[in-house]
C-alpha positions as CSV (number, residue, x, y, z in Angstrom):
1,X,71.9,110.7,85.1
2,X,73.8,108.2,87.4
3,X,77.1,108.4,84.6
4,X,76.9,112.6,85.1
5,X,77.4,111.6,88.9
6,X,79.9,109.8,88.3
7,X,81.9,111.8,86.1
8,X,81.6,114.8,88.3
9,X,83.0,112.8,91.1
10,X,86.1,111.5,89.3
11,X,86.5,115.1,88.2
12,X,86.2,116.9,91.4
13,X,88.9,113.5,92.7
14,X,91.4,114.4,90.0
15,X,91.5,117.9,91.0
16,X,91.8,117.6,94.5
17,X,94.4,114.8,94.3
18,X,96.4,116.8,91.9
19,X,96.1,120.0,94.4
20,X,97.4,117.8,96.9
21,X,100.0,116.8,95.1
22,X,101.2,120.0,94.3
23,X,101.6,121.1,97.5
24,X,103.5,118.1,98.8
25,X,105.7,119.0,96.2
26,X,105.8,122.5,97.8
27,X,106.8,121.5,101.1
28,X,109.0,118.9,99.9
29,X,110.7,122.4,97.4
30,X,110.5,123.7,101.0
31,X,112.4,121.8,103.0
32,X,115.0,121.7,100.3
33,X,115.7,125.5,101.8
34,X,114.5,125.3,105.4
35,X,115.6,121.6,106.5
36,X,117.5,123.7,109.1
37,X,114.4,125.5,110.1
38,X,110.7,125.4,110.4
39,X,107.6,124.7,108.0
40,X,103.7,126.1,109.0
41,X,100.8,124.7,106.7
42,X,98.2,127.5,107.2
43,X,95.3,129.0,105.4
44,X,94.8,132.4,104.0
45,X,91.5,133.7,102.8
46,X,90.4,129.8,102.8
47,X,93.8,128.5,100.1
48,X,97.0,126.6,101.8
49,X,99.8,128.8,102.1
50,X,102.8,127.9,103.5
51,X,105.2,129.9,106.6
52,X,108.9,129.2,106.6
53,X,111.5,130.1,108.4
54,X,115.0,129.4,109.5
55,X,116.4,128.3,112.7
56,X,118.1,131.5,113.5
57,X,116.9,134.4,116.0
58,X,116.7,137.6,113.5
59,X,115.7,134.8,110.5
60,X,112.7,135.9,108.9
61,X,109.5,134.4,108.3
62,X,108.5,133.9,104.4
63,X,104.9,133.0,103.1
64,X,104.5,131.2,100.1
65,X,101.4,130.0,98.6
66,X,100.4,126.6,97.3
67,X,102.3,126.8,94.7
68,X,106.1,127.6,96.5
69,X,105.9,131.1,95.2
70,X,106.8,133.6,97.8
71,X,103.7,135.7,98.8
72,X,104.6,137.6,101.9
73,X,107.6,138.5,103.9
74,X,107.3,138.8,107.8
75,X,111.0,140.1,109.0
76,X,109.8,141.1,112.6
77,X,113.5,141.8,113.8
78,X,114.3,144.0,110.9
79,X,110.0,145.7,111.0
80,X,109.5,144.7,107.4
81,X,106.3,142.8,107.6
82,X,103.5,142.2,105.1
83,X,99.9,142.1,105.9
84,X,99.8,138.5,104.9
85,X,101.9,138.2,108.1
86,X,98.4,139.0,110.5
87,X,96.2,136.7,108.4
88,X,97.2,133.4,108.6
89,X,94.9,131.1,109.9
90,X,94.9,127.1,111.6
91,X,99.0,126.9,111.1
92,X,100.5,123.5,111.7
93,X,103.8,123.1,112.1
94,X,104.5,120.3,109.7
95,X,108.2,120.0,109.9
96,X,111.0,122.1,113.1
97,X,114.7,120.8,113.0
98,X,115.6,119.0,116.0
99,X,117.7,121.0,118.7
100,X,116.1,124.3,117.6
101,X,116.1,128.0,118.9
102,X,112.1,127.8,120.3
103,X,113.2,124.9,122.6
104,X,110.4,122.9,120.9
105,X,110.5,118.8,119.6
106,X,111.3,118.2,116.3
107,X,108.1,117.5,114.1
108,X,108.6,115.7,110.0
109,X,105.0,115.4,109.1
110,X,105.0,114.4,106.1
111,X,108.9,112.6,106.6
112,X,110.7,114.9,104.4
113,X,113.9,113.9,106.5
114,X,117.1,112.9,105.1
């Protein structure tokens, strides 16, 4: 019984590392686009989904899931937004250029910096 334990636990591991994984290489894909911008981690109906945008005034902001697929489209200057848009939950701003357009500090959580 103990080795079914065990087994379960280095299952439910390898899944979670690998989910973890992927989505660093998500934000990493990310930052590829928006290192002149800004990078949410947030939740949506429980899954990480990501919010990017691009230091700019009429920039929109573009959801992707955990996965870097794009999943929503938020462009409040232009009145094009998805319902995605009103559902995120817990964002964290995980990376914001440095001398940005919301006046706020820089933040590279996860040091995706050049």
């Amino acid at each position: 019984m103990k080795l079914n334990h065990l087994l379960i636990a280095m299952a439910l591991l390898s899944f979670y590392s690998c989910k973890k994984s992927d989505e660093h290489k998500t934000v990493e894909e990310l930052y590829n686009t928006y290192k002149y911008g800004r990078i949410s981690e947030c939740k949506h109906d429980g899954e990480t989904v990501f919010s990017a945008e691009m230091n700019a005034y009429d920039a929109p902001t573009v959801v992707y899931d955990a996965e870097g697929n794009q999943i929503g489209n938020c462009n409040y200057a232009w009145g094009s937004v998805d319902s995605i848009c009103n559902e995120l939950e817990d964002c964290e701003v995980v990376y914001r250029v440095e001398d940005n357009i919301w006046g706020q500090e820089a933040v590279d959580k996860y040091e995706l910096g050049d």
